[in-house]
Amino acid sequence: MTAPSSVARLAPRRRRLGLVVLVVLFALLLFLSNLVQLAAEWLWFQALGYERVFTTRLEAEAVLGVGVGGLVFAFLHVNLRIAQRGVVPNPLVVQLSPGAGAVDVTRLLRRLALPMALGLALLFGMGAAGGWLGVLQFLHRTPFGVTDPVFGRDVGYYVFTVPAIAGAIGLGIAVTTLTLLATVLLYVLRRDIVVFRRQVTVEPSARLHLAVLIALLFLLVALRAYFVRIPGLLYSTTGPLVGASYADLHAQLTGLRLAGLAAVAGGALVLSGARSHRLARNTLLAVGLYLGVSLLGVAVYPAMVQKLVVAPNELVKETPQLASHIAATRRAWGLDSVVTRDLTGEARLTERDIRANRPTIDNVRLWDRDPLLQTFGQLQEIRTYYDFVSVDDDRYWIDGQYRQVLLSPRELNSASLPTRTFINERLTFTHGMGLTLGPVNQVTPEGLPVLFIKDLPPASSVSLRVTRPELYFGELTDSWVFARTAQREFDYPSGDENIFTSYAGTGGVRVGSLLRRLVLATYLRSLKVLLSSDITSDSRAMYFRNIRVRARTALPFLSFDGDPYLVVTDSGRLRWILDAYTATRRYPYAQPLADGTNYLRNSVKVVIDAFDGTVTAYLADPRDPLVLTLAKAFPGIFRPLDAMPADLRAHLRYPEDLFRAQSDMYGTYHMDEPEIFYHREDQWQKPVLSRPGEQADPFLRHMIMRLPEERQAEFILMAPFTPRGKDNLASWMVARNDGEHYGQLVVYRFPKQSLVFGPSQIVNRINQETEISRQVSLWDQRGSQVIRGNLLVIPIEESLIYVQPLYLRAEGGSIPELKRVVVTHQNRVVMEETLEEGLARLFGGAVAPATAAAAPPGAARPGNGRAADLARQAAELYQRAVEAQRSGDWARYGEELSRLGEVLRQLQTVLGGRQP
């Protein structure tokens, strides 16, 4: 009997060992499934020079996952073993079917304890590994140098420390609750807990164990009240503000402290019940005590204080809290450094003012992005597999002039290839080619944009040159390719022939050995990568080519602006610039956005080379504690902004997403007096036009202009404001982009007693103008589509002019043409073929055309140039009138004669005013 009994004793152990082996094999398979991905990403990070990011993240995830998983396993396994100690006199036996043998449930659970603990520990470890960034930020935290107004702690405590404490306590509560439920279930199955006639009997072997677990749970709840919920009052929304209100500070805070004490008392009550054989009764009393104190102290009492004490005297009671909220919001969103300047309200402009602001006039953006993108697509895509994805604003010194331009990269869309094969998609068609670039305000006689850089290969008619036009990395390039293979790469079409090239850069991952090639083939899920004879050891595998994905992968701890932009450097290379943000939702008392973010800084500028994919991160805001924390966690990743080449720094832009958020906030938080803020007496809003298909923030614009009291024109980002619920203009805000003034926010306020027409009022005046309505109706009758461009708000001195381009798209056509420009100042509205003509009608005299701003010495005087221009227009109008007469189009004939008469009157004015 000895041998069989030994075998019988060994059988359960073997089963347990088998279950453990299964769990371990599952974990290994899970790890191996990610091993190829890790290897491919390591090769990518290594080629990019960002190994530090990869290894630091991997180490943090591994340490956190293994550490938490190990602690969870130890806690679970020890408690399950304690719950299963001793002999079960009356085991629970279940017979699944009449013919089957009986199953001892308690013995089965004993066998499952180890693998169950391992499996749960694995899940907890994997979940905890996702918090690697928060742990790194906690370990390398940087103080903000600002304290909260309630507890006097540095803001960094709430941003870095409280989330770590909350995570640890939350993990402890989850594991303890799970362990308590598992042990209660085991004790019930073992008959150590018996429920009979509404009475619960707990055996001494289970009483102390359960009491300790329940008391631990109460202790964790108490710690959460003191270290998580009380600091959380600084984000409360119970009052008329975000942050701790009067009721929070004078009622809720006391209630949370009492609830924490009640939880501690409840834990002590449970432990005493273990000794007095009243565990179940004392546990119910402890739960009732905690819930009662929480209900009365945290819910009922604060609600009564809010209704009976605060509501009748809300402004008086909440004034200190409102002051804290306003100050915190202004600091968190960088509004405390906004420079405010008051305008005198002298709104009348003269021809002299227009001439004094030639740089502003010469850079009025007459081309909207959407019509221009359509025009680029029709005129410059050249082949069906090229696409223009977006249009960006920028500024360049071109032929000695500071010019605002619109540019769009010509990217390759592999989905539009006529034949989509592995060789075509992955080896031959690998990159886009060049860009299209033109001034914002010049138009050809046909109403099309003037292009400084165009065609394939990119040809320039100005001093700006493109020497490396290939776009291997861009906004549209989201597919992987191999460069420098045995297949020739398509470069660009030239007439009926195609020009081919071979990649000469260092971008991508070198294929190298057979093992690396196997990793790449598995990662890219393509057997052809492994079998293709065109791919050699010297070939370069390019993946993560979309610049947004590339930046997020290389710098996973940053968020990015939605509008990356392309820059042509002095050497002719193309480089992308992305604005990167550090953000948090934990800034005390600060007003959040809809997604919860209540602190945002454009702390990093990321540059990506379009040819070789090099990613360079520059530290743009060295005062930001969040980015300084990241710099300590990932040393060597960020370069100082002074290290950025000058030709790139000259093109840095203030990010639109940040400016949009700041300007939205400033519309309310320019009111820094609590009483005024409470009543919203002077709240602003951005103008809104009820036009179908209108984009968000239609008046948020980049432009080159000379700001009031400044000498030089500069590149700025601007947004106007109107009073809440009214249409007149109250102020306008700019973000400066050039030189030492980069990042400075300035608000220009109009006097409250003066009436400055806002965009809605100007649009109504334009619609009511007889000449404009007649012309638009005439175009509509001919079947053409009239596209009203965005209304431009152009500050000149201390006044404004409004400009709106009108585009015409022929019936069945797809190319919008700029046909008219509407110019408005105060009560006057005019429409002319060009901006110069409109300004001349508004302000009298002859306003010099754009090219006269930088005329070299010895050039013709402005009056002579204007006369010649008007004479040319008169000749063109006469010829058009003759053509209309011959074709029998009498409506157009009358229109051309009318315009000819107006041009002749202007010509007479110019010639009559010229001095002999």
PDB file of C-alpha atoms in Angstrom, residues 6 63 95 107 110 124 205 280 323 395 457 461 507 517 549 591 617 683 688 718 754 765 803 807 819 883 894:
ATOM      1  CA  SER A   6       3.108   7.638  -2.626  1.00  0.00           C
ATOM      2  CA  VAL A  63      11.108  46.999 -13.358  1.00  0.00           C
ATOM      3  CA  GLN A  95     -20.222  14.910  -8.932  1.00  0.00           C
ATOM      4  CA  ARG A 107      -8.495  20.123  -3.167  1.00  0.00           C
ATOM      5  CA  ARG A 110      -5.650  24.192  -3.582  1.00  0.00           C
ATOM      6  CA  PHE A 124      -1.463  43.340 -12.645  1.00  0.00           C
ATOM      7  CA  SER A 205      -8.728  29.723  11.918  1.00  0.00           C
ATOM      8  CA  ALA A 280     -19.219  39.846  11.191  1.00  0.00           C
ATOM      9  CA  ALA A 323      -8.877  85.270  -6.994  1.00  0.00           C
ATOM     10  CA  ARG A 395       7.852  83.870 -44.393  1.00  0.00           C
ATOM     11  CA  PRO A 457      11.992  68.963 -60.729  1.00  0.00           C
ATOM     12  CA  SER A 461      12.062  82.004 -60.264  1.00  0.00           C
ATOM     13  CA  GLY A 507      17.833  57.298 -43.394  1.00  0.00           C
ATOM     14  CA  ARG A 517      16.301  40.741 -42.442  1.00  0.00           C
ATOM     15  CA  VAL A 549       3.921  58.903 -36.042  1.00  0.00           C
ATOM     16  CA  GLN A 591      -9.400  76.066 -15.732  1.00  0.00           C
ATOM     17  CA  ALA A 617      14.420  67.772 -30.471  1.00  0.00           C
ATOM     18  CA  GLN A 683     -16.200  88.890 -21.355  1.00  0.00           C
ATOM     19  CA  VAL A 688     -18.434  83.782 -35.384  1.00  0.00           C
ATOM     20  CA  MET A 718      -3.564  87.122 -34.758  1.00  0.00           C
ATOM     21  CA  SER A 754     -15.681 103.831 -29.523  1.00  0.00           C
ATOM     22  CA  ARG A 765     -22.455  95.573 -45.187  1.00  0.00           C
ATOM     23  CA  VAL A 803     -10.378  92.405 -47.017  1.00  0.00           C
ATOM     24  CA  TYR A 807     -13.110  83.395 -56.261  1.00  0.00           C
ATOM     25  CA  LYS A 819     -11.656  87.588 -59.636  1.00  0.00           C
ATOM     26  CA  GLU A 883     -14.623  90.118 -77.815  1.00  0.00           C
ATOM     27  CA  GLY A 894     -21.792  96.335 -70.697  1.00  0.00           C
TER      28      GLY A 894
END
